[in-house]
Amino acid sequence: MIIRPSWLHFRESSRVWIEDRLRLKPLIDLLAKKLVPRHKYSFWYLFGGLALFFFIVQIVTGILLLLYYSPTPNTANESVRVIVNQVSFGWLVRSLHSWSANLMIATVILHLFSTYFMKAYRKPRELMWVSGVFLLFLVLGFGFTGYLLPWDTTAYFATQIGTEIPRSIPVLGEFIVRLLRGGEFIDEESLKRLFALHVVILPLITLAVVLFHLILNQVHGTSIPIGIRSLREPIPFFPNYLFRDAIAWIAALILLFGLCLIFPVQIGPKADPFASAPVGIKPEWYFLTLYQTLRIVPAAILGVNSETIVNVCVGIAGAFLLMTPMIDRKARMEQYSSGFTWIGVVAIFYVIIAISLAYLT
Amino acid sequence: MTAQDKEISRRNFLSQALTGWISISVLPVLYGMVEYALPSKIRDRILESMHVAKEADLLVGSAKIVKFNKQAIALLKSEQGQVRALSAVCTHLGCIVQYQSDRKVFHCNCHGSEFDLEGRNISGPAPRPLQPFKVDIKEGDIIISRI
Ligand code: HEM
Ligand code: FES
């Protein structure tokens, strides 16, 4: 008779207990059945999972910040100071939330470009792409609404400008500005609104869209770029691929903590809505492309002001992004569409040049 | 028509009626939610005129920013002792302008628009002049009203 240590026995019996009640086996079999192809671009598949990782960090640290944060113009800046200076590990929680937000947006953008260049949006994954574009808009929405919450001078005027730009959207502009601000100017009402968006409305919508995105990924499996013959054996998602994901997540965690320890996030002076705007108001890096575009376009072309022109261009670019799988007819027929690759390359160059110009001038 | 066909068209009718009914009732709910979210003008209680400062607080040749309802207003006392009130909100994208006494202009630090002492937009992207307000001085109290 084999005598088994009691903890092994305990582990086995709890596994059976849980399996009898939750019936997880079909789910695990399903995950194991999904095969992840391996080829020279496989590395880029890691970024979707990394975006998910940073999103989870945002939820956890966001809930922690909520315990002390207070969303009124009189208390917001002070409550963030309390978190940073008095709450145990408060500075760390705040830095994690801020750095992870930046890394999440960066990974979502990388993920978007990599799936774009691999043309992973082609049939039958059109809705993965469309939901992905919505996720991009949602994470940018998180960045925009979260920025005002510490109520410091830069954030105050940057948000004033940011909520003024939609005013020149034809027809709907005025309506959108009032809805966002809850009034004519950025004040208590606006802070409460952006707060509600940041901590309740956007998270609920994002969770639903992420779930949709992940379920579709499970249904369709991972795509193989056009013309690539998978050289190596594909590996099952569970446990093999998940193990690679886990390594990437640990690397991301180390990077995240490193950034927080070396560059802890600072807080600026409390905003005074009745003082002149200081010099050097700039948005966060992910809005600098838009910012620089507004600076490049002349104040008025044929009587139309630059904000209207830029708004219309952004609308067209957004629609192009959403509709890419429907427009790219070649990729749909499994033919390499170099025109779309070139559009992507030009877009990357434009983004890099615009951001550099915004920093340098 | 067999009994089965009848059954199908009846079911069809019911499901279409239900879909129609649900979509029609969603509209008023959406409308109500948007109306609720839009800020109401009544709740804001905009005053037509307000006491904002004492004349003695103003220095000749410098500007003071005061609060009128929820708006920032620049008060400026000229060398002749005349007090002028202009909206301090840049007409470009809404930053608060800064008075530069050496150059006698209102300068906006956000994108560099400039306005002269009358509030006229003289350079930069600002599309309109600064909005003027009416100034009354009663026993040293400065009272501002909308024009
Ligand atoms: C919060 C944001 C996002 C999360 C958490 C997320 C998560 C994921 C995960 C875990 C995968 C599977 C692994 C992979 O193929 O990388 C995936 C696949 C995919 N994602 Fe995302 N994603 C996000 C945003 C986006 C965006 C912005 C786009 C593009 C517009 C996008 C488009 C896609 C596509 C097309 C795939 C399928 C890739 C393939 O099968 O080759 N996702 N996403
Ligand atoms: S907001 Fe004043 S110049 Fe742009």
XYZ file of C-alpha atoms and ligand atoms in Angstrom:
555
model
C 0.000 0.000 0.000
C 1.246 3.462 -0.870
C 1.108 5.849 2.041
C 0.409 9.335 0.764
C 1.242 12.418 2.768
C -1.945 13.867 4.153
C -1.573 17.231 2.357
C -1.471 15.473 -1.001
C -4.587 13.638 -0.056
C -6.177 16.876 1.050
C -5.221 18.565 -2.202
C -6.703 15.752 -4.250
C -9.943 15.643 -2.297
C -10.421 19.425 -2.504
C -9.806 19.243 -6.249
C -12.526 16.633 -6.531
C -14.825 18.660 -4.261
C -14.396 21.778 -6.428
C -14.675 19.860 -9.706
C -17.906 18.194 -8.564
C -19.441 21.566 -7.866
C -18.024 23.945 -10.504
C -17.524 21.448 -13.364
C -14.524 23.341 -14.715
C -13.240 20.479 -16.862
C -15.107 21.460 -20.070
C -13.738 25.003 -19.749
C -10.168 23.815 -19.232
C -10.505 21.338 -22.101
C -11.745 24.159 -24.274
C -8.744 26.322 -23.385
C -6.420 23.373 -23.988
C -8.014 22.687 -27.361
C -7.229 26.182 -28.646
C -3.876 26.038 -30.411
C -1.630 29.078 -30.633
C 0.467 29.076 -33.840
C 4.195 29.753 -33.644
C 6.037 31.726 -36.332
C 8.441 34.650 -36.599
C 5.837 37.204 -35.474
C 4.494 35.165 -32.514
C 6.099 37.595 -30.088
C 3.483 40.223 -30.917
C 0.664 38.042 -29.618
C 1.840 38.837 -26.103
C 0.582 42.412 -26.193
C -3.139 41.657 -25.947
C -2.489 39.704 -22.781
C -0.269 42.492 -21.426
C -3.029 45.049 -22.014
C -5.324 42.787 -20.010
C -2.725 42.583 -17.241
C -2.434 46.363 -16.932
C -6.220 46.682 -16.995
C -6.443 44.345 -13.987
C -3.769 46.428 -12.189
C -5.897 49.520 -12.897
C -8.982 47.964 -11.344
C -7.165 46.845 -8.194
C -5.217 50.088 -7.600
C -8.234 52.186 -8.625
C -10.384 50.571 -5.945
C -7.648 51.231 -3.381
C -7.432 54.909 -4.388
C -11.217 55.192 -4.033
C -10.946 54.523 -0.293
C -9.385 57.966 0.268
C -10.041 60.069 -2.833
C -12.728 62.744 -2.546
C -14.144 64.275 -5.759
C -14.833 67.945 -4.975
C -12.749 70.971 -6.033
C -12.072 71.795 -2.389
C -10.951 68.335 -1.335
C -9.645 66.510 -4.410
C -6.102 67.870 -4.433
C -5.784 67.543 -0.628
C -7.104 63.981 -0.615
C -4.493 62.960 -3.186
C -1.828 64.616 -1.009
C -3.108 62.607 1.945
C -2.848 59.402 -0.092
C 0.714 60.213 -1.130
C 2.015 61.579 2.175
C 0.055 59.899 4.955
C -1.505 56.633 3.832
C 0.798 53.593 4.101
C 1.971 52.653 0.597
C -0.270 55.433 -0.743
C 2.505 56.862 -2.924
C 3.051 53.386 -4.370
C -0.623 52.767 -5.103
C -0.925 56.133 -6.819
C 2.269 55.624 -8.838
C 1.166 52.137 -9.852
C -2.195 53.454 -11.053
C -0.582 56.226 -13.043
C 2.278 54.210 -14.583
C 0.076 51.230 -15.339
C -2.391 53.558 -17.092
C 0.384 54.806 -19.355
C 1.698 51.302 -19.999
C -1.819 50.022 -20.690
C -2.427 52.687 -23.311
C 0.998 52.008 -24.830
C 0.381 48.240 -25.005
C -3.104 48.725 -26.452
C -1.592 50.923 -29.173
C 1.171 48.347 -29.857
C -1.430 45.572 -29.874
C -3.528 47.554 -32.349
C -0.622 48.162 -34.713
C 0.613 44.568 -34.509
C -2.812 43.082 -35.280
C -3.168 45.701 -38.010
C 0.087 44.740 -39.715
C -0.616 41.015 -39.318
C -4.047 41.727 -40.805
C -5.578 39.696 -38.004
C -8.798 41.645 -38.612
C -9.689 39.658 -41.722
C -12.591 37.248 -41.843
C -13.848 35.891 -39.444
C -12.254 38.237 -36.879
C -13.833 41.523 -38.011
C -15.682 41.960 -34.728
C -12.516 41.314 -32.712
C -11.003 44.272 -34.518
C -14.088 46.470 -34.098
C -14.323 45.670 -30.381
C -10.569 46.338 -30.165
C -10.982 49.807 -31.652
C -13.712 50.481 -29.087
C -11.270 49.350 -26.391
C -8.755 51.886 -27.704
C -11.368 54.660 -27.456
C -12.292 53.438 -23.971
C -8.716 53.418 -22.652
C -8.169 56.922 -24.065
C -11.405 57.879 -22.284
C -9.936 56.562 -19.029
C -6.852 58.701 -19.582
C -8.878 61.808 -20.299
C -11.322 61.479 -17.389
C -8.684 60.408 -14.890
C -6.386 63.322 -15.657
C -8.575 65.972 -13.988
C -9.159 64.024 -10.773
C -6.096 65.339 -8.794
C -7.411 68.866 -9.553
C -4.012 70.434 -10.157
C -3.402 73.490 -12.316
C -2.075 71.713 -15.414
C -4.873 69.144 -15.364
C -7.477 71.844 -14.834
C -6.536 73.912 -17.876
C -5.715 70.874 -20.027
C -9.227 69.572 -19.333
C -10.700 73.014 -19.980
C -9.064 72.947 -23.415
C -9.853 69.283 -24.033
C -13.556 69.719 -23.319
C -13.690 72.871 -25.450
C -12.399 71.175 -28.607
C -15.576 69.090 -29.218
C -17.578 72.344 -29.351
C -16.693 72.758 -33.020
C -18.000 69.316 -33.985
C -20.769 70.121 -36.454
C -24.325 69.870 -35.003
C -23.558 67.899 -31.816
C -20.649 69.993 -30.463
C -22.453 72.275 -28.026
C -24.440 69.358 -26.645
C -21.338 67.212 -26.025
C -19.524 70.038 -24.199
C -22.448 70.684 -21.864
C -22.921 66.991 -21.218
C -19.230 66.540 -20.343
C -18.899 69.662 -18.210
C -22.309 69.715 -16.613
C -22.292 73.481 -17.172
C -20.452 76.264 -18.974
C -17.082 75.928 -17.230
C -14.987 73.235 -15.612
C -16.138 73.247 -11.985
C -17.530 70.957 -9.313
C -20.156 69.529 -11.672
C -17.523 68.621 -14.258
C -15.317 66.965 -11.651
C -18.232 64.821 -10.444
C -19.118 63.848 -13.993
C -15.635 62.911 -15.091
C -15.249 61.024 -11.797
C -18.439 59.009 -12.413
C -17.262 58.243 -15.939
C -13.813 57.212 -14.728
C -14.797 54.914 -11.873
C -18.200 53.505 -12.860
C -19.362 54.047 -16.411
C -16.142 53.401 -18.364
C -15.090 50.383 -16.218
C -18.478 48.683 -16.692
C -18.481 49.233 -20.444
C -14.812 48.230 -20.749
C -15.320 45.022 -18.793
C -18.165 44.037 -21.096
C -16.163 44.818 -24.244
C -13.032 43.026 -22.937
C -15.165 39.970 -22.202
C -16.619 40.052 -25.713
C -13.114 40.459 -27.159
C -11.757 37.502 -25.164
C -14.690 35.213 -25.933
C -14.243 35.892 -29.648
C -10.549 35.141 -29.277
C -11.502 31.790 -27.756
C -14.064 31.100 -30.497
C -11.818 31.899 -33.459
C -8.415 31.104 -32.021
C -5.341 33.059 -33.042
C -4.909 34.017 -36.683
C -1.861 33.245 -38.795
C -0.592 36.180 -40.879
C -1.158 35.839 -44.643
C 1.567 33.873 -46.405
C 3.194 32.527 -43.257
C 3.490 28.779 -43.072
C 3.722 27.978 -39.396
C 7.186 26.497 -39.154
C 6.965 25.109 -35.659
C 4.269 23.022 -34.013
C 1.470 25.135 -32.573
C 1.123 24.936 -28.813
C -2.077 24.558 -26.753
C -3.239 27.744 -25.048
C -3.583 25.948 -21.716
C -1.201 25.433 -20.045
C 1.668 26.051 -22.522
C 0.773 29.457 -23.927
C -0.556 30.707 -20.614
C 2.889 29.954 -19.206
C 4.452 32.350 -21.752
C 1.820 34.937 -20.938
C 2.705 34.543 -17.268
C 6.377 35.226 -17.996
C 5.408 38.382 -19.883
C 3.192 39.455 -16.988
C 5.994 38.990 -14.487
C 8.323 41.045 -16.703
C 5.609 43.727 -16.910
C 5.207 43.704 -13.140
C 8.952 44.195 -12.656
C 8.985 47.038 -15.186
C 5.969 48.627 -13.479
C 7.489 48.512 -9.995
C 10.813 49.732 -11.346
C 9.174 52.780 -12.897
C 7.224 53.519 -9.701
C 10.321 53.307 -7.538
C 12.564 55.362 -9.834
C 9.969 57.899 -10.998
C 7.217 58.138 -8.368
C 4.340 60.245 -9.675
C 4.296 63.885 -8.522
C 1.323 66.089 -7.734
C 1.082 69.683 -8.938
C -0.300 72.718 -7.057
C -4.050 72.861 -6.477
C -5.944 74.371 -9.405
C -7.308 77.892 -9.076
C -9.999 78.380 -11.733
C -9.739 82.144 -11.244
C -6.025 82.535 -11.877
C -4.269 82.931 -15.219
C -3.285 79.727 -16.961
C 0.433 78.960 -16.474
C 2.888 78.569 -19.354
C 3.408 75.119 -20.872
C -0.008 73.449 -20.609
C 0.336 70.206 -22.575
C -1.791 67.077 -22.572
C -0.515 63.566 -21.806
C 1.666 61.934 -24.486
C -1.221 59.955 -25.978
C -3.055 63.146 -26.872
C 0.030 64.963 -28.190
C -0.610 63.833 -31.772
C -3.983 65.571 -31.639
C -2.446 68.580 -29.860
C 0.287 68.997 -32.465
C -2.170 68.546 -35.325
C -4.238 71.416 -33.915
C -1.093 73.547 -33.840
C -0.094 72.695 -37.412
C -3.476 73.389 -39.036
C -3.881 77.135 -39.717
C -6.442 78.983 -37.545
C -8.940 79.147 -40.381
C -9.144 77.624 -43.854
C -11.812 79.139 -46.145
C -13.640 80.476 -43.101
C -13.753 77.101 -41.296
C -11.843 77.175 -38.004
C -9.017 74.728 -37.334
C -10.849 72.863 -34.541
C -13.715 71.996 -36.868
C -11.286 70.759 -39.511
C -9.354 68.634 -37.027
C -12.572 67.246 -35.503
C -13.809 66.175 -38.919
C -10.412 64.599 -39.747
C -10.359 62.712 -36.434
C -13.893 61.483 -37.170
C -12.822 60.233 -40.601
C -9.700 58.542 -39.176
C -11.799 56.871 -36.449
C -14.315 55.626 -38.993
C -11.490 54.300 -41.193
C -10.024 52.475 -38.192
C -13.377 50.913 -37.290
C -14.155 49.917 -40.873
C -10.703 48.572 -41.826
C -11.829 44.899 -41.999
C -14.708 45.868 -44.288
C -12.587 48.129 -46.528
C -9.580 45.819 -46.908
C -11.077 43.527 -49.560
C -7.754 41.948 -50.519
C -7.034 40.680 -47.011
C -10.525 39.253 -46.909
C -9.535 37.062 -49.837
C -6.289 36.057 -48.084
C -4.195 38.257 -50.371
C -1.508 40.511 -48.941
C -2.789 44.110 -49.021
C 0.340 46.237 -49.143
C -1.692 49.461 -49.466
C -2.989 48.992 -45.935
C 0.480 48.181 -44.662
C 1.673 51.496 -46.104
C -1.176 53.422 -44.483
C -0.091 51.903 -41.158
C 3.566 52.840 -41.720
C 2.623 56.433 -42.595
C 0.399 56.616 -39.497
C 3.260 55.464 -37.248
C 5.621 58.042 -38.770
C 3.046 60.790 -38.346
C 2.455 59.902 -34.694
C 6.192 59.814 -33.930
C 6.921 63.094 -35.721
C 3.945 64.870 -34.136
C 4.886 63.736 -30.613
C 8.534 64.751 -31.093
C 7.535 68.166 -32.433
C 5.158 68.665 -29.505
C 7.970 67.925 -27.048
C 10.607 69.972 -28.826
C 8.669 73.163 -29.583
C -53.026 27.218 -44.441
C -52.267 24.350 -42.095
C -52.540 24.654 -38.366
C -48.749 24.604 -38.167
C -48.351 27.522 -40.617
C -50.861 29.471 -38.615
C -48.931 28.763 -35.455
C -45.698 30.042 -37.067
C -47.184 33.249 -38.389
C -48.840 33.877 -35.071
C -45.530 33.410 -33.323
C -43.872 35.627 -35.902
C -46.402 38.315 -35.312
C -45.998 38.146 -31.554
C -42.211 38.297 -31.657
C -42.228 41.196 -34.090
C -44.770 43.058 -32.001
C -42.645 42.491 -28.914
C -39.467 43.679 -30.653
C -41.287 46.757 -31.947
C -42.742 47.524 -28.559
C -39.361 47.203 -26.803
C -37.602 49.421 -29.333
C -40.291 52.094 -29.082
C -40.167 52.145 -25.304
C -36.358 52.412 -25.288
C -36.518 55.818 -26.992
C -38.322 57.762 -24.227
C -36.040 56.146 -21.637
C -32.962 57.316 -23.554
C -34.474 60.762 -24.013
C -35.196 60.999 -20.290
C -31.650 59.978 -19.407
C -30.100 62.594 -21.701
C -32.434 65.316 -20.408
C -31.540 64.339 -16.849
C -27.822 64.555 -17.595
C -27.953 67.936 -19.340
C -27.235 70.752 -16.885
C -30.287 72.898 -16.249
C -30.017 76.657 -16.540
C -32.503 77.253 -13.717
C -30.482 75.375 -11.126
C -27.414 77.468 -11.914
C -29.217 80.722 -10.912
C -27.342 83.191 -13.095
C -27.378 86.669 -11.507
C -27.671 89.650 -13.835
C -25.403 91.829 -11.722
C -23.103 91.307 -8.778
C -20.861 93.166 -6.385
C -17.383 91.824 -7.114
C -14.762 94.032 -5.459
C -14.024 97.368 -3.805
C -12.580 100.124 -5.952
C -9.807 100.594 -3.421
C -8.602 97.010 -4.111
C -7.647 97.902 -7.676
C -4.191 99.197 -8.515
C -3.793 101.554 -11.433
C -2.346 99.759 -14.471
C -2.801 96.220 -13.166
C -5.599 93.706 -13.528
C -7.509 91.742 -10.926
C -9.464 88.594 -11.705
C -12.829 88.340 -9.950
C -15.667 85.850 -9.957
C -18.940 86.781 -11.661
C -21.431 83.912 -11.407
C -19.115 81.086 -12.474
C -17.094 83.192 -14.876
C -13.676 84.790 -14.442
C -13.668 88.539 -15.155
C -10.646 90.822 -15.410
C -11.048 94.255 -13.788
C -8.653 96.885 -15.062
C -8.163 100.415 -13.758
C -6.737 102.791 -16.348
C -4.381 105.680 -15.575
C -7.371 108.013 -15.924
C -9.039 106.063 -13.103
C -11.625 104.434 -15.320
C -12.561 100.817 -14.437
C -13.173 98.331 -17.221
C -14.461 94.738 -16.982
C -13.686 92.091 -19.606
C -14.232 88.366 -19.538
C -10.871 86.761 -18.650
C -11.781 83.617 -20.558
C -9.779 83.320 -23.762
C -12.134 82.998 -26.723
C -9.920 80.327 -28.270
C -10.259 77.292 -25.993
C -11.112 78.852 -22.658
C -7.893 79.330 -20.654
C -7.725 82.300 -18.255
C -5.719 85.156 -19.806
C -2.937 87.065 -18.059
C -2.576 90.860 -18.090
C 0.896 92.000 -19.050
C 1.165 95.566 -17.765
C 4.453 96.367 -19.549
C 2.957 95.575 -22.963
C -0.601 96.547 -22.054
C -2.079 93.333 -23.500
C -3.966 90.319 -22.226
C -1.828 87.308 -23.085
C -3.062 83.703 -23.119
C -0.382 81.230 -22.072
C -2.134 78.279 -23.646
C -1.666 79.030 -27.354
C -0.422 82.613 -27.304
C -3.517 84.639 -28.242
C -3.388 88.344 -27.345
C -6.078 90.943 -26.718
C -5.724 94.707 -26.379
C -7.164 96.861 -23.593
C -10.513 96.998 -25.392
C -10.546 93.193 -25.497
C -9.994 93.017 -29.258
C -8.202 89.854 -30.427
C -4.978 91.171 -31.930
C -2.923 88.005 -32.454
C -2.959 84.237 -32.080
C -5.743 81.743 -32.739
C -8.487 83.495 -30.719
C -11.464 84.023 -33.065
C -13.410 86.684 -31.114
C -12.802 89.654 -28.774
C -13.097 89.207 -24.998
C -16.678 89.691 -23.874
C -17.155 93.118 -22.185
C -19.229 93.717 -19.011
C -20.854 96.854 -17.655
C -19.206 98.438 -14.616
C -21.003 100.587 -12.022
C -19.282 102.064 -9.007
C -21.479 102.871 -6.035
C -19.813 104.234 -2.892
C -16.529 102.495 -3.740
C -18.189 99.144 -4.522
C -17.699 97.737 -8.003
C -20.839 96.212 -9.465
C -20.696 94.242 -12.702
C -23.638 93.454 -14.949
C -24.166 91.615 -18.180
C -24.598 93.829 -21.204
C -8.084 46.920 -22.898
C -7.667 46.681 -24.106
C -7.444 45.315 -24.742
C -7.308 44.089 -24.142
C -7.355 43.795 -22.667
C -7.103 43.116 -25.196
C -6.889 41.760 -24.999
C -6.649 40.836 -26.004
C -6.164 39.481 -25.809
C -5.844 38.849 -24.460
C -6.049 38.901 -27.040
C -5.526 37.494 -27.361
C -3.996 37.504 -27.455
C -3.454 38.250 -28.665
O -3.722 37.823 -29.815
O -2.752 39.268 -28.488
C -6.482 39.862 -28.018
C -6.519 39.620 -29.403
C -6.862 40.586 -30.376
N -7.075 41.916 -30.143
Fe -7.121 42.812 -28.292
N -7.148 43.750 -26.407
C -7.346 45.095 -26.178
C -7.432 46.077 -27.157
C -7.414 45.860 -28.558
C -7.335 46.885 -29.559
C -7.230 48.380 -29.290
C -7.355 46.237 -30.790
C -7.280 46.835 -32.176
C -8.023 47.785 -32.627
C -7.456 44.831 -30.556
C -7.553 43.885 -31.552
C -7.355 42.524 -31.365
C -7.349 41.532 -32.416
C -7.648 41.780 -33.906
C -7.025 40.313 -31.799
C -6.866 38.961 -32.489
C -5.392 38.705 -32.719
C -5.168 37.414 -33.444
O -5.999 36.506 -33.338
O -4.125 37.312 -34.145
N -7.463 44.631 -29.186
N -6.819 41.029 -27.364
S -6.971 78.979 -25.059
Fe -6.121 80.941 -25.224
S -4.927 80.768 -26.956
Fe -5.811 78.804 -26.850
